[in-house]
Amino acid sequence: MCGEAHGACTTDNTLSNWGRWGTEDERGTLNLLTPEIIVKAAGLVKTGKTYSLSVPLEAEGPQWPQRHKTWRVTTYKNAPIGAPQRSSADDVVTMHSHSGTHMDALCHIWYDDQLYNGWQASEHMSSVGATRNGIQNVPFIVGRGVLLDIAGWKGVPHLAKGEAITPADLDACAAAQGVTIQPGIW
């Protein structure tokens, strides 16, 4: 697992889930989102208010300095395709995948040629994608979400650029907000 801000990786297996759901598992802790957990989470909805968790797609959006900062959005206006003058438009977005909101698959990071659950990266990773632990193994995520206001808990309007959020911060903020973290909570 990797430590502070993607620092040194360690082979400490105390938090490993390898084999927990069998040798063929490619979903990891998403296995905690059982049908029972999903039904329980759905029963917690009180107001129906929604919150966007996405980052706006902007040319200068958040991204690491070594990532390509230039991307284009090109709109093609097609010729009319039917009566009465029906037309369409398409967009092309060229961007680094870490330039916006996304979810990393279990094949995203590996250590010493080992992907999650012991699959060899050299056998299952290529320039066209992953044959093991890919995001295609996550057809849905439904569960109870917990939003922890770390900046508010620290008494600041926002965190400083590069400021790390530690497990201790998460635990203390959850306790201060009266939130109990349970299996199957996102």
Coordinates of C-alpha atoms in Angstrom, one line a residue:
M1 CA 0.0 0.0 0.0
C2 CA 1.2 3.5 -0.7
G3 CA 1.6 6.1 2.1
E4 CA 1.5 9.8 2.4
A5 CA 0.8 11.5 -0.9
H6 CA 1.8 8.5 -3.0
G7 CA 5.1 8.2 -1.1
A8 CA 7.0 5.0 -0.5
C9 CA 5.1 1.8 -1.0
T10 CA 5.2 -1.0 1.6
T11 CA 4.5 -4.7 1.4
D12 CA 2.8 -4.6 4.8
N13 CA -0.1 -7.0 4.4
T14 CA -2.0 -6.2 7.6
L15 CA -4.7 -4.4 5.7
S16 CA -4.7 -6.8 2.7
N17 CA -8.0 -8.2 1.3
W18 CA -6.2 -10.5 -1.1
G19 CA -8.1 -13.8 -1.1
R20 CA -10.9 -12.6 1.2
W21 CA -13.5 -13.2 -1.5
G22 CA -11.7 -16.0 -3.3
T23 CA -8.8 -16.3 -5.7
E24 CA -10.8 -15.1 -8.7
D25 CA -12.2 -11.9 -7.1
E26 CA -11.7 -8.7 -9.0
R27 CA -14.1 -6.4 -7.0
G28 CA -12.2 -6.1 -3.7
T29 CA -14.1 -4.3 -1.0
L30 CA -17.0 -3.5 -3.4
N31 CA -18.1 -7.0 -2.4
L32 CA -19.2 -5.4 0.9
L33 CA -22.0 -3.7 -1.1
T34 CA -24.4 -6.7 -0.7
P35 CA -28.1 -6.6 -1.7
E36 CA -28.9 -6.2 2.0
I37 CA -26.6 -3.2 2.4
I38 CA -28.1 -1.6 -0.7
V39 CA -31.7 -2.0 0.6
K40 CA -30.6 -0.7 4.0
A41 CA -29.0 2.4 2.3
A42 CA -32.0 3.1 0.2
G43 CA -34.1 3.2 3.4
L44 CA -32.0 6.0 4.8
V45 CA -33.1 8.5 2.1
K46 CA -35.1 11.2 3.9
T47 CA -35.1 14.3 1.6
G48 CA -34.0 13.1 -1.8
K49 CA -31.6 16.0 -2.1
T50 CA -28.6 15.2 -4.3
Y51 CA -25.1 16.4 -4.3
S52 CA -22.7 16.4 -7.2
L53 CA -19.4 14.8 -6.4
S54 CA -18.0 15.6 -9.8
V55 CA -15.2 18.0 -10.7
P56 CA -16.2 20.4 -13.6
L57 CA -14.4 19.5 -16.8
E58 CA -12.3 22.6 -17.4
A59 CA -9.0 23.1 -19.2
E60 CA -7.3 24.3 -16.1
G61 CA -9.1 21.8 -13.8
P62 CA -7.3 20.0 -11.0
Q63 CA -4.5 17.7 -12.1
W64 CA -1.0 16.8 -11.2
P65 CA 1.7 19.1 -12.7
Q66 CA 3.3 16.2 -14.7
R67 CA -0.1 15.5 -16.4
H68 CA -1.0 17.0 -19.8
K69 CA -2.8 20.2 -19.1
T70 CA -4.0 20.8 -22.6
W71 CA -7.2 19.1 -23.9
R72 CA -9.7 20.1 -26.4
V73 CA -13.4 20.0 -26.7
T74 CA -14.3 20.0 -30.4
T75 CA -17.9 20.2 -31.5
Y76 CA -18.8 18.8 -34.9
K77 CA -22.0 20.2 -36.5
N78 CA -23.4 17.5 -38.8
A79 CA -25.4 18.1 -41.9
P80 CA -29.1 17.8 -41.6
I81 CA -30.0 14.1 -41.3
G82 CA -33.7 14.1 -41.9
A83 CA -36.9 16.0 -42.0
P84 CA -37.5 18.6 -40.8
Q85 CA -33.9 19.7 -40.8
R86 CA -32.9 17.5 -37.9
S87 CA -29.2 17.9 -37.0
S88 CA -26.8 16.6 -34.4
A89 CA -23.6 17.6 -32.6
D90 CA -20.7 15.5 -31.2
D91 CA -18.0 16.4 -28.8
V92 CA -14.5 15.1 -28.6
V93 CA -12.7 15.5 -25.3
T94 CA -9.0 14.8 -25.1
M95 CA -7.8 14.8 -21.6
H96 CA -5.7 12.8 -19.1
S97 CA -8.0 10.5 -17.1
H98 CA -6.9 12.1 -13.8
S99 CA -8.1 15.6 -14.9
G100 CA -11.6 15.0 -13.6
T101 CA -13.8 12.9 -11.5
H102 CA -13.1 9.2 -11.9
M103 CA -12.8 6.0 -10.0
D104 CA -9.6 4.0 -10.2
A105 CA -9.9 0.2 -10.8
L106 CA -7.9 -2.4 -8.9
C107 CA -5.5 -2.5 -11.8
H108 CA -4.5 1.1 -11.4
I109 CA -1.5 0.6 -9.1
W110 CA 0.6 -2.5 -8.5
Y111 CA 3.8 -3.3 -6.8
D112 CA 6.5 -5.8 -7.9
D113 CA 4.4 -7.0 -10.8
Q114 CA 1.5 -7.9 -8.5
L115 CA -2.0 -6.6 -9.1
Y116 CA -4.7 -7.0 -6.5
N117 CA -5.3 -10.7 -5.5
G118 CA -2.0 -11.8 -6.9
W119 CA -2.5 -11.4 -10.7
Q120 CA 0.7 -10.6 -12.6
A121 CA 0.6 -7.1 -14.1
S122 CA 3.0 -8.2 -16.9
E123 CA 0.4 -10.8 -18.0
H124 CA -2.8 -8.7 -17.5
M125 CA -1.9 -5.1 -18.4
S126 CA -1.3 -3.7 -21.8
S127 CA -1.7 -0.5 -23.8
V128 CA -5.3 -1.4 -24.6
G129 CA -6.3 -2.1 -21.0
A130 CA -6.4 -4.7 -18.3
T131 CA -7.7 -8.2 -18.6
R132 CA -7.9 -8.5 -14.8
N133 CA -9.1 -6.1 -12.1
G134 CA -10.4 -3.6 -14.6
I135 CA -13.2 -1.1 -14.1
Q136 CA -15.5 -3.3 -16.2
N137 CA -15.9 -5.4 -13.0
V138 CA -17.7 -2.5 -11.4
P139 CA -21.1 -2.3 -13.2
F140 CA -22.7 -0.4 -10.3
I141 CA -22.0 1.2 -7.0
V142 CA -25.1 1.7 -4.8
G143 CA -24.8 2.2 -1.1
R144 CA -24.9 4.7 1.7
G145 CA -22.6 7.6 1.2
V146 CA -20.9 9.6 3.9
L147 CA -19.7 13.1 3.3
L148 CA -17.1 14.3 5.8
D149 CA -16.5 18.0 5.9
I150 CA -12.8 17.9 6.7
A151 CA -12.2 21.7 6.0
G152 CA -15.2 22.6 8.2
W153 CA -14.0 20.3 10.9
K154 CA -10.5 21.9 10.8
G155 CA -12.2 25.4 10.9
V156 CA -10.9 26.5 7.5
P157 CA -12.8 27.4 4.2
H158 CA -10.7 24.9 2.3
L159 CA -7.7 22.7 2.7
A160 CA -4.3 24.0 1.6
K161 CA -3.0 22.8 -1.7
G162 CA -1.3 19.4 -1.2
E163 CA -2.6 19.1 2.4
A164 CA -3.0 15.4 3.2
I165 CA -6.1 13.9 4.9
T166 CA -5.0 11.2 7.2
P167 CA -7.0 8.2 8.5
A168 CA -6.8 9.9 11.9
D169 CA -8.4 13.0 10.4
L170 CA -11.2 10.9 8.9
D171 CA -11.9 9.1 12.2
A172 CA -11.9 12.4 14.2
C173 CA -14.1 14.2 11.7
A174 CA -16.6 11.3 11.6
A175 CA -16.8 11.3 15.4
A176 CA -17.2 15.1 15.5
Q177 CA -20.0 14.9 12.9
G178 CA -21.7 11.9 14.7
V179 CA -21.2 9.6 11.8
T180 CA -20.6 5.9 12.3
I181 CA -18.6 4.2 9.5
Q182 CA -19.8 0.7 8.7
P183 CA -19.1 -1.9 6.0
G184 CA -20.6 -1.0 2.7
I185 CA -20.5 2.8 3.3
W186 CA -18.9 5.1 0.7

